[in-house]
Amino acid sequence: MLAIPLLFLAAGCILRAEMSVAFTNDSPIQTEQGYAQLNWGDEELDSASITYELQQSRTEDFAEPRTLYRGQDMASFVSGLPSGETWYRVRVLEGETPAGPWSPKLVVVVEYQSTAFVVTWLIIGLVVFVATVAAVVGGHARMKLNPTEA
Amino acid sequence: MLSESTGFILLGIFGVLWVALGIYWGRKAKNLEGFMLAGRNVGLALGSATAMATWVTSNTIMLAPKFALQLGVWGLIAYSTASFGLFLFAPMAFRIRRLMPKAYTSGDFIRLRYGLVAWVLFLLISLVYSMAWLVSMGMAGGILLQALSGIDYWIGMTVILTVCVLYTLFGGLYAVIGTDFIQSIVILVGVVIVGFFVLSMVEMETVYDSIQTEQPMLLAMFMPVALLSLFNNMFFGFGEVFHNNVWWSRAFAMREGVPFKAFMLSGLFWLPIPIAAGFIGLCALPLGINIPDADMVGPLVASKVLGWSGAIVVFVVVFCSLASSIDSLLAATADLLTEDVFRKMLAPGTSDIVLRKVSTYLVLGLGLATWALCLPRLGNLIEVLFLSGPLVASAIWPVVCGLYWRKPGQLAAVLAMVSGSLVGLVAYYTIGWFVASLISAALSMAITITISLILPQNFQWSSLNEHPDTDLAAEAK
């Protein structure tokens, strides 16, 4: 008597396992540049007929999730992320309805270079740029004024 | 994207056409000067077109949208600063022609200005950079043609290199410049078409709102890594243009009075291309296009916007941008090896007829070497191009000071190039790619100026003219 429901339960578990997906990236992804390539997939799934839903959230609990993508791609490039943590999760869809659980979460941690670091190199860059332009333009002007000497 | 058969048809049409043009224009190359420098008679239109087309590489078409997608508006601006190299080279080209009206290569300048050690070092830097650029273009050709049409990597790469080698072999710089003229028009029209259609599908306000909400740092005034890349990219560009024989050979090939205007115009025509291409990258999210690979953002958006015809436009533009750079590199690098290594180092006094043959063998040899390096598709070979940023940036100040200031001597030039290169490479790995070229240029500048002031020379400009029957004063009038 119990065999048939158990059989269905087992089939359901197998089906659910077959329709689960996970990110192939290591979590967390650390970046100083505010972008990351997210990859996901499952060897058991027939990728030709599977669609996925990728969500993004600024909080780990996905209180206000935003769907970034729905489709058959198994990767997505995200960029322009603010400092701090941004969370991602992905799942399999069947049409418009979920066909599996959400994947384990992936977090991208963005830590940009400090203001002092950036300003220092900007100033150095500006000095070298101005000096280079001055050397070329000044040399050209001197040559035009005094063609035989220069 | 396109079918493989469509890709092969396009490759076949353009390949045959370009080789035929190479054979046709090759009839003009009657001697060594004709083959290497197009008779030193290139006018303004061809001069501007060849400089612009050569600077439009597959990187411009593919990397500019990627920069914009990764780094936002500042990334787009950072990429377009590469045009400043062309603007600044305009007065330098004028000076080069005045000082060395009958010279052949950038190596000639360094040899005569600074001496043997600086010359050898400069040649090493230039050859490493040129090979890295060649290999990156060859690999990009195979990868892009595969992504756009499914043609196998090694087939696409082989066809692109073969076509470029053939028409450069037959026609020398005449063929290179002639095909560059056609390619520059194709590239400009193609990028404008795609940009126009992208603009017609979105409103600027929608693009702004979408990016502001989902990718806020792409519009931020203070986007750290993008701001850091601004000057770094600029000095990478300065170094590439100021040192490489691709640009010097064009300065020597142009008619008297043309170089200044040609390089200025080429910079002006080049400038909107990365901006338009970059804008395409920024529109990916507002158009609802998922980007699974940032390298392909340009073609993905173009084909979404224009469909099959967009893929064809991108395919043709990519082919033209690759060919316009590969042919220039083949010709200019072969010239450098022929003139500086073969004639000046190994076999002085060799006749022009023999040198013409040597030059053609070198074009073939460079093509084969590039093909062999591209075949295994080693991803880290493209890294070599980015690593060459500090190398070429170290040559900026020795070249600039060498053209306008009597005081720098060999010691200043050698120390500047060695220190800039080494420290820049260390910075690449320890701090990041976004400061390596800047550090190299800054250190090179400091060393060049300091040593020139401590140990000043009194260089005589007339030493640069190896053919004193040419009257510099008369040419100045």
XYZ file of C-alpha atoms in Angstrom:
627
model
C 0.000 0.000 0.000
C 2.754 2.324 0.856
C 4.756 1.362 -2.172
C 2.813 3.440 -4.673
C 2.914 6.755 -2.774
C 6.542 6.076 -1.952
C 7.166 5.483 -5.611
C 5.564 8.806 -6.491
C 7.544 10.533 -3.763
C 10.769 9.057 -5.077
C 9.885 10.062 -8.633
C 9.104 13.545 -7.411
C 12.437 13.759 -5.628
C 14.258 12.581 -8.711
C 12.386 15.054 -10.858
C 13.114 17.882 -8.398
C 16.783 16.934 -8.263
C 16.929 16.829 -12.055
C 15.445 20.310 -12.280
C 17.773 21.963 -9.790
C 20.600 24.179 -10.899
C 23.580 25.794 -9.248
C 26.112 28.498 -9.986
C 29.463 27.182 -11.125
C 31.265 30.217 -9.706
C 32.899 30.071 -6.301
C 31.123 32.260 -3.780
C 31.866 34.986 -2.812
C 33.113 36.695 -5.980
C 35.415 39.531 -4.928
C 35.885 42.404 -7.342
C 37.393 45.866 -7.299
C 35.829 46.684 -10.655
C 32.143 46.265 -9.999
C 31.470 43.512 -12.521
C 31.374 39.737 -12.634
C 30.564 36.887 -14.988
C 27.930 34.579 -13.461
C 27.775 31.005 -14.778
C 25.306 28.275 -13.913
C 24.178 24.880 -15.105
C 23.663 21.249 -14.289
C 25.076 18.328 -16.241
C 21.905 16.347 -15.671
C 19.704 18.865 -17.428
C 19.113 18.967 -21.144
C 20.266 22.554 -21.666
C 18.654 22.827 -25.104
C 15.139 22.822 -23.667
C 15.682 24.444 -20.310
C 14.962 28.061 -19.406
C 16.330 29.772 -16.347
C 15.412 32.686 -14.150
C 18.158 34.792 -12.627
C 17.372 37.100 -9.720
C 19.383 39.795 -8.016
C 18.976 41.291 -4.561
C 20.830 43.798 -2.423
C 19.995 41.758 0.689
C 20.702 38.123 1.456
C 17.086 37.346 2.284
C 15.945 38.445 -1.199
C 13.285 40.637 0.393
C 13.085 42.745 -2.767
C 14.318 40.548 -5.570
C 14.614 41.699 -9.144
C 14.513 39.322 -12.080
C 17.477 40.065 -14.285
C 16.986 37.464 -16.926
C 14.719 34.694 -18.152
C 15.956 32.540 -21.003
C 18.134 29.693 -22.106
C 21.530 31.277 -21.600
C 23.641 29.737 -18.864
C 25.636 32.822 -18.058
C 25.143 36.515 -17.482
C 27.561 39.406 -17.190
C 26.621 41.871 -14.460
C 28.274 45.252 -14.101
C 27.997 48.703 -12.588
C 27.410 47.179 -9.169
C 27.542 49.483 -6.134
C 29.951 48.907 -3.265
C 29.042 46.127 -0.913
C 27.251 42.838 -1.428
C 24.883 41.914 -4.225
C 23.178 38.531 -4.092
C 22.117 36.241 -6.917
C 20.092 33.094 -7.287
C 18.900 31.083 -10.272
C 16.282 28.429 -10.885
C 14.815 26.335 -13.684
C 11.560 27.356 -15.327
C 8.983 25.400 -17.239
C 7.284 28.007 -19.368
C 6.583 30.769 -16.887
C 6.313 28.556 -13.829
C 9.147 27.448 -11.599
C 10.251 23.878 -12.163
C 12.768 23.599 -9.369
C 14.094 25.209 -6.234
C 16.274 28.279 -6.114
C 19.984 27.575 -6.342
C 22.341 28.173 -3.447
C 22.950 31.919 -3.305
C 25.944 33.575 -4.876
C 27.277 36.840 -3.533
C 29.371 39.379 -5.416
C 31.351 41.592 -3.070
C 32.450 44.894 -4.566
C 35.174 46.893 -2.883
C 36.377 49.755 -5.050
C 39.734 51.421 -4.683
C 39.865 54.234 -2.131
C 39.320 57.851 -3.107
C 42.858 58.753 -2.056
C 44.308 56.040 -4.294
C 42.280 57.157 -7.292
C 42.914 60.873 -6.807
C 46.661 60.295 -6.416
C 46.927 58.447 -9.717
C 44.644 60.941 -11.447
C 46.926 63.782 -10.418
C 50.031 61.896 -11.572
C 48.301 61.093 -14.858
C 47.294 64.699 -15.367
C 50.819 65.959 -14.709
C 52.388 63.505 -17.164
C 49.693 64.239 -19.749
C 50.133 68.009 -19.527
C 53.907 67.642 -19.654
C 53.724 65.399 -22.730
C 51.383 67.749 -24.572
C 53.516 70.745 -23.588
C 56.674 69.016 -24.827
C 55.156 68.223 -28.226
C 53.207 71.446 -28.747
C 55.997 73.594 -27.343
C 58.589 71.861 -29.473
C 56.443 72.263 -32.565
C 55.892 75.972 -31.877
C 59.611 76.539 -31.299
C 60.419 74.772 -34.527
C 57.914 76.847 -36.465
C 59.367 80.072 -35.065
C 62.958 79.084 -35.737
C 63.056 76.486 -38.512
C 66.759 76.549 -39.304
C 67.964 76.424 -35.671
C 65.524 73.701 -34.660
C 24.071 35.163 -35.976
C 25.005 34.052 -39.505
C 25.123 30.584 -40.976
C 28.491 29.050 -41.730
C 27.812 29.127 -45.481
C 27.023 32.860 -45.357
C 30.231 33.428 -43.443
C 32.255 31.526 -46.026
C 30.614 33.449 -48.878
C 31.473 36.783 -47.267
C 35.032 35.655 -46.524
C 35.398 34.468 -50.095
C 34.094 37.694 -51.640
C 36.235 39.984 -49.518
C 39.264 37.733 -49.639
C 39.308 37.543 -53.437
C 38.549 41.257 -53.776
C 41.325 42.318 -51.424
C 43.946 40.075 -53.027
C 42.906 41.320 -56.491
C 43.292 44.912 -55.304
C 46.690 44.015 -53.883
C 47.822 42.665 -57.234
C 46.438 45.727 -59.036
C 48.083 48.265 -56.742
C 51.241 46.183 -56.559
C 52.072 47.206 -60.120
C 52.929 50.658 -58.756
C 55.573 49.289 -56.404
C 58.471 49.311 -58.842
C 61.304 49.591 -56.336
C 62.061 49.274 -52.635
C 60.810 52.757 -51.837
C 57.635 52.033 -53.720
C 57.094 48.762 -51.858
C 57.956 50.028 -48.393
C 56.787 53.632 -48.546
C 54.380 53.863 -51.501
C 56.810 56.138 -53.312
C 56.657 58.736 -50.466
C 53.743 60.288 -52.355
C 50.602 59.500 -50.371
C 48.102 62.368 -50.379
C 45.778 63.713 -47.715
C 42.720 61.518 -48.342
C 44.595 58.234 -48.446
C 46.910 59.345 -45.649
C 44.041 60.182 -43.300
C 42.129 57.049 -44.224
C 45.041 54.692 -43.690
C 45.920 56.175 -40.299
C 42.300 56.021 -39.172
C 41.656 52.514 -40.505
C 44.851 51.109 -39.028
C 43.890 52.444 -35.610
C 40.448 50.831 -35.898
C 41.239 47.291 -34.862
C 38.916 44.521 -33.789
C 39.583 45.910 -30.308
C 37.889 49.165 -31.257
C 34.782 47.348 -32.476
C 34.682 44.708 -29.758
C 36.547 46.163 -26.809
C 34.939 49.608 -26.799
C 31.436 48.168 -26.141
C 32.973 45.861 -23.532
C 34.710 48.793 -21.834
C 31.438 50.682 -21.736
C 29.577 47.658 -20.352
C 32.226 47.086 -17.683
C 33.240 50.610 -16.772
C 30.397 52.814 -17.980
C 30.651 56.280 -19.463
C 34.156 56.874 -18.084
C 35.258 53.587 -19.638
C 33.911 54.755 -22.988
C 35.769 58.051 -22.644
C 38.926 56.251 -21.524
C 38.870 54.130 -24.652
C 38.356 57.093 -26.952
C 41.455 58.850 -25.536
C 43.424 56.612 -27.879
C 42.635 59.253 -30.521
C 44.867 61.705 -28.622
C 47.858 59.667 -29.747
C 46.990 60.444 -33.370
C 46.431 64.143 -32.596
C 49.788 64.465 -30.859
C 51.576 62.467 -33.540
C 50.475 65.059 -36.124
C 53.072 67.691 -35.128
C 55.558 64.903 -34.444
C 55.097 63.547 -37.988
C 55.764 67.045 -39.311
C 58.977 67.168 -37.277
C 60.013 63.658 -38.340
C 59.671 64.560 -42.021
C 61.667 67.745 -41.519
C 64.522 66.024 -39.735
C 64.645 62.792 -41.736
C 63.108 63.276 -45.169
C 64.688 60.154 -46.647
C 64.533 57.812 -43.654
C 62.643 54.533 -43.685
C 61.815 53.504 -40.118
C 61.397 54.558 -36.500
C 64.496 52.487 -35.822
C 66.501 54.824 -38.072
C 65.579 57.703 -35.761
C 66.524 55.945 -32.525
C 69.790 54.657 -34.008
C 70.892 58.054 -35.223
C 69.554 59.983 -32.240
C 70.724 57.811 -29.386
C 73.078 55.085 -30.593
C 73.425 51.332 -30.712
C 72.259 50.226 -27.255
C 69.133 52.340 -27.304
C 68.436 51.171 -30.837
C 68.630 47.478 -29.959
C 66.439 47.986 -26.890
C 63.928 49.991 -28.895
C 63.805 47.312 -31.600
C 63.158 44.646 -28.970
C 60.276 46.616 -27.477
C 58.842 47.333 -30.898
C 59.083 43.770 -32.145
C 57.538 42.314 -28.977
C 54.662 44.768 -29.208
C 54.186 44.256 -32.958
C 54.097 40.475 -32.661
C 51.717 40.708 -29.700
C 49.409 42.953 -31.708
C 49.627 40.668 -34.759
C 48.853 37.574 -32.712
C 45.984 39.265 -30.886
C 44.474 40.305 -34.225
C 44.943 36.850 -35.702
C 43.324 35.174 -32.708
C 40.559 37.749 -32.615
C 39.843 37.021 -36.274
C 39.386 33.325 -35.623
C 37.356 33.809 -32.457
C 35.078 36.484 -33.874
C 34.389 34.746 -37.160
C 33.557 31.597 -35.208
C 31.227 33.489 -32.870
C 29.540 35.357 -35.708
C 29.145 32.527 -38.209
C 30.242 29.227 -36.729
C 33.290 28.973 -39.004
C 35.943 26.918 -37.183
C 38.495 29.042 -35.351
C 41.524 27.772 -37.249
C 39.831 28.244 -40.642
C 38.729 31.827 -39.973
C 42.117 32.741 -38.513
C 43.974 31.125 -41.424
C 41.832 32.829 -44.082
C 42.188 36.298 -42.548
C 45.964 35.975 -42.198
C 46.368 34.446 -45.662
C 44.393 37.217 -47.371
C 46.361 39.929 -45.552
C 49.716 38.314 -46.263
C 48.884 37.855 -49.946
C 47.829 41.398 -50.761
C 50.647 42.859 -48.663
C 53.112 40.603 -50.502
C 51.834 41.657 -53.904
C 51.285 45.324 -53.260
C 53.379 46.466 -50.309
C 52.347 49.747 -48.746
C 50.401 50.758 -51.876
C 48.038 47.830 -51.305
C 47.907 48.393 -47.566
C 46.958 52.051 -47.906
C 44.553 51.466 -50.778
C 42.620 48.754 -48.962
C 42.717 50.846 -45.787
C 40.877 53.609 -47.638
C 38.057 51.246 -48.581
C 38.037 49.655 -45.150
C 37.824 53.016 -43.378
C 34.672 53.867 -45.291
C 33.130 50.456 -44.597
C 33.926 50.738 -40.892
C 32.566 54.274 -40.548
C 29.374 53.439 -42.416
C 28.883 50.152 -40.550
C 29.303 51.627 -37.099
C 27.070 54.573 -37.968
C 24.355 52.226 -39.264
C 24.345 50.086 -36.132
C 24.544 53.116 -33.844
C 21.678 54.793 -35.679
C 19.429 51.760 -35.388
C 20.249 51.277 -31.715
C 19.312 54.893 -31.080
C 16.063 54.433 -32.965
C 15.085 51.512 -30.726
C 15.614 53.233 -27.406
C 15.140 56.681 -26.006
C 18.028 58.277 -24.193
C 15.852 58.820 -21.147
C 15.014 55.115 -21.037
C 18.669 54.193 -21.362
C 19.594 56.606 -18.586
C 16.821 55.461 -16.222
C 17.543 51.802 -16.822
C 21.269 52.092 -16.237
C 20.792 54.446 -13.270
C 18.555 51.854 -11.586
C 20.286 48.601 -12.457
C 23.923 49.542 -13.109
C 24.373 52.797 -11.198
C 28.153 52.812 -11.143
C 28.249 52.918 -14.954
C 26.990 56.499 -14.776
C 28.788 57.513 -11.599
C 31.039 60.563 -11.715
C 33.443 58.731 -9.427
C 33.789 55.236 -10.869
C 37.229 54.348 -9.451
C 38.619 51.772 -11.871
C 37.239 53.663 -14.878
C 38.910 56.880 -13.770
C 42.144 55.003 -13.188
C 41.994 53.574 -16.702
C 41.545 57.041 -18.232
C 45.184 58.111 -18.240
C 46.469 54.554 -18.353
C 44.689 53.920 -21.656
C 45.849 57.249 -22.951
C 49.530 56.492 -22.315
C 49.175 52.999 -23.735
C 47.855 54.708 -26.878
C 50.606 57.355 -26.872
C 53.229 54.658 -26.546
C 51.743 52.574 -29.344
C 51.569 55.458 -31.799
C 54.754 57.350 -30.885
C 57.095 54.361 -31.096
C 55.696 51.988 -33.688
C 56.899 51.856 -37.252
C 53.294 51.484 -38.446
C 52.883 55.244 -37.863
C 56.393 56.328 -38.712
C 56.219 54.548 -42.076
C 53.040 56.464 -42.841
C 54.727 59.733 -41.944
C 57.556 58.851 -44.348
C 55.112 57.694 -47.030
C 53.044 60.877 -47.117
C 53.719 63.724 -49.442
C 55.408 66.864 -48.089
C 52.946 68.957 -46.100
C 50.440 66.129 -45.662
C 51.377 64.334 -42.401
C 50.200 66.983 -39.956
C 46.757 67.343 -41.523
C 46.383 63.611 -42.197
C 47.031 62.546 -38.614
C 44.773 65.294 -37.259
C 41.967 64.212 -39.562
C 42.500 60.550 -38.775
C 42.146 61.299 -35.065
C 38.943 63.224 -35.710
C 37.471 60.411 -37.815
C 38.551 57.726 -35.349
C 37.159 59.484 -32.266
C 33.452 58.820 -32.854
C 33.954 55.127 -33.568
C 34.667 53.924 -30.038
C 32.011 56.321 -28.757
C 29.380 54.854 -31.074
C 30.570 51.315 -30.426
C 30.674 51.957 -26.690
C 27.168 53.358 -26.702
C 25.998 50.090 -28.236
C 27.450 48.287 -25.223
C 25.668 50.576 -22.772
C 22.330 49.846 -24.426
C 22.443 46.101 -23.762
C 20.476 46.204 -20.503
C 17.952 48.862 -21.594
C 17.229 46.712 -24.650
C 16.662 43.699 -22.409
C 19.557 41.749 -23.912
C 21.327 39.278 -21.673
C 25.084 39.280 -22.167
C 26.542 35.834 -21.367
C 29.996 36.933 -22.455
C 31.175 40.554 -22.199
C 33.528 40.064 -25.158
C 30.522 39.610 -27.451
C 28.354 42.501 -26.263
C 28.877 44.455 -29.507
C 27.807 41.715 -31.936
C 24.981 40.566 -29.647
C 23.393 44.010 -29.472
C 23.943 44.649 -33.186
C 22.292 41.397 -34.235
C 19.414 41.947 -31.813
C 18.829 45.427 -33.188
C 19.306 44.629 -36.850
C 18.785 40.896 -36.959
C 20.448 38.955 -39.721
C 21.487 42.087 -41.582
C 23.059 43.412 -38.391
C 25.138 40.276 -38.100
C 26.338 40.791 -41.688
C 27.238 44.415 -40.966
C 29.200 43.359 -37.881
C 30.911 40.533 -39.794
C 32.037 42.883 -42.567
C 33.112 45.629 -40.157
C 35.090 43.131 -38.073
C 36.772 41.727 -41.191
C 37.742 45.212 -42.357
C 39.003 46.317 -38.953
C 41.133 43.183 -38.626
C 42.520 43.369 -42.146
C 43.322 47.086 -41.893
C 45.497 46.467 -38.846
C 47.077 43.147 -39.797
C 48.265 44.411 -43.190
C 49.795 47.534 -41.633
C 51.572 45.504 -38.989
C 52.910 43.011 -41.509
C 54.244 45.763 -43.764
C 55.696 47.981 -41.032
C 57.275 45.152 -39.046
C 58.798 43.652 -42.187
C 60.189 47.103 -43.023
C 61.738 47.399 -39.567
C 63.368 43.996 -39.843
C 64.525 44.639 -43.419
C 65.951 48.078 -42.856
C 67.193 47.963 -39.286
C 68.143 44.347 -38.749
C 69.055 43.088 -42.216
C 70.451 46.167 -43.935
C 71.932 48.041 -40.979
C 73.075 45.163 -38.766
C 73.629 42.064 -40.875
C 74.353 43.061 -44.480
C 75.183 46.726 -44.988
C 75.443 47.783 -48.601
C 72.830 45.310 -49.817
C 71.171 46.508 -52.998
C 67.567 47.691 -53.064
C 66.610 44.819 -55.350
C 67.782 42.260 -52.822
C 66.188 44.190 -49.993
C 62.852 44.143 -51.803
C 63.046 40.347 -51.899
C 64.083 40.218 -48.248
C 61.111 42.379 -47.356
C 58.675 40.087 -49.143
C 60.172 37.014 -47.471
C 59.822 38.746 -44.124
C 56.145 39.521 -44.749
C 55.630 35.842 -45.490
C 57.708 34.784 -42.484
C 55.819 37.097 -40.134
C 52.531 35.785 -41.440
C 53.615 32.195 -40.857
C 54.978 32.951 -37.401
C 51.738 34.678 -36.466
C 49.712 31.758 -37.784
C 51.801 29.287 -35.794
C 51.375 31.286 -32.587
C 47.647 31.696 -33.144
C 46.935 28.061 -33.994
C 46.996 26.603 -30.457
C 44.631 29.405 -29.354
C 46.451 30.069 -26.121
C 44.375 32.620 -24.209
C 47.374 34.065 -22.466
C 48.820 35.237 -25.781
C 46.319 38.081 -25.804
C 47.538 38.985 -22.327
C 50.912 39.722 -23.935
C 49.343 42.653 -25.786
C 48.179 44.213 -22.538
C 51.539 43.492 -20.943
C 53.205 45.437 -23.752
C 51.482 48.610 -22.483
C 54.277 49.420 -19.991
C 56.905 48.557 -22.615
C 55.627 50.981 -25.227
C 54.727 53.666 -22.676
C 58.379 53.693 -21.556
C 59.358 54.852 -25.066
C 57.109 57.949 -25.087
C 59.538 60.401 -23.525
C 62.726 59.190 -25.225
C 60.920 59.674 -28.552
C 59.340 63.040 -27.733
C 62.485 64.486 -26.151
C 64.589 63.006 -28.916
C 62.616 64.963 -31.502
C 62.556 68.363 -29.797
C 65.386 68.605 -27.238
C 69.134 68.428 -27.843
C 70.047 67.429 -24.274
C 68.897 63.778 -23.918
C 71.580 61.233 -24.709
C 71.737 57.456 -24.932
C 71.956 56.943 -21.166
C 68.731 58.865 -20.552
C 66.878 56.966 -23.280
C 68.098 53.513 -22.242
C 67.472 54.007 -18.516
C 64.052 55.480 -19.221
C 62.978 52.542 -21.378
C 64.435 49.861 -19.103
C 63.119 51.338 -15.852
C 59.733 52.241 -17.247
C 59.261 48.777 -18.724
C 60.369 46.846 -15.641
C 58.549 48.931 -13.067
C 55.460 49.082 -15.266
C 55.393 45.306 -15.580
C 55.774 44.902 -11.817
C 52.938 47.373 -11.301
C 50.767 45.411 -13.739
C 50.864 42.375 -11.460
C 51.078 44.017 -8.067
C 48.722 46.982 -8.390
C 46.656 46.364 -11.513
C 46.445 46.729 -15.279
C 44.831 50.137 -14.878
C 48.025 51.905 -13.730
C 50.828 49.941 -15.425
C 51.231 52.136 -18.530
C 50.791 55.321 -16.508
C 53.535 54.322 -14.069
C 55.831 53.390 -16.939
C 55.268 56.715 -18.707
C 55.681 58.737 -15.500
C 58.927 57.025 -14.529
C 60.267 57.269 -18.081
C 59.500 60.988 -18.094
C 61.207 61.577 -14.759
C 64.343 59.668 -15.755
C 64.615 61.229 -19.218
C 64.324 64.765 -17.890
C 66.557 64.234 -14.839
C 69.456 62.579 -16.640
C 69.219 65.042 -19.537
C 69.610 67.931 -17.086
C 72.443 66.271 -15.140
C 74.352 65.008 -18.201
C 73.245 67.253 -21.067
C 74.325 66.488 -24.606
C 74.393 68.915 -27.500
C 72.897 66.824 -30.257
C 73.158 68.193 -33.774
C 69.892 67.741 -35.670
C 71.714 67.463 -38.959
C 73.045 64.087 -37.752
C 69.588 62.652 -38.318
C 69.766 63.297 -42.031
C 71.737 60.398 -43.468
C 71.256 61.859 -46.926
C 72.751 65.363 -46.631
C 72.016 66.159 -50.262
C 68.502 66.860 -49.027
C 68.307 70.520 -48.021
C 66.370 70.793 -44.765
C 66.148 74.568 -44.855
C 64.726 74.545 -48.355
C 62.144 71.981 -47.362
C 61.200 74.146 -44.389
C 60.045 76.948 -46.666
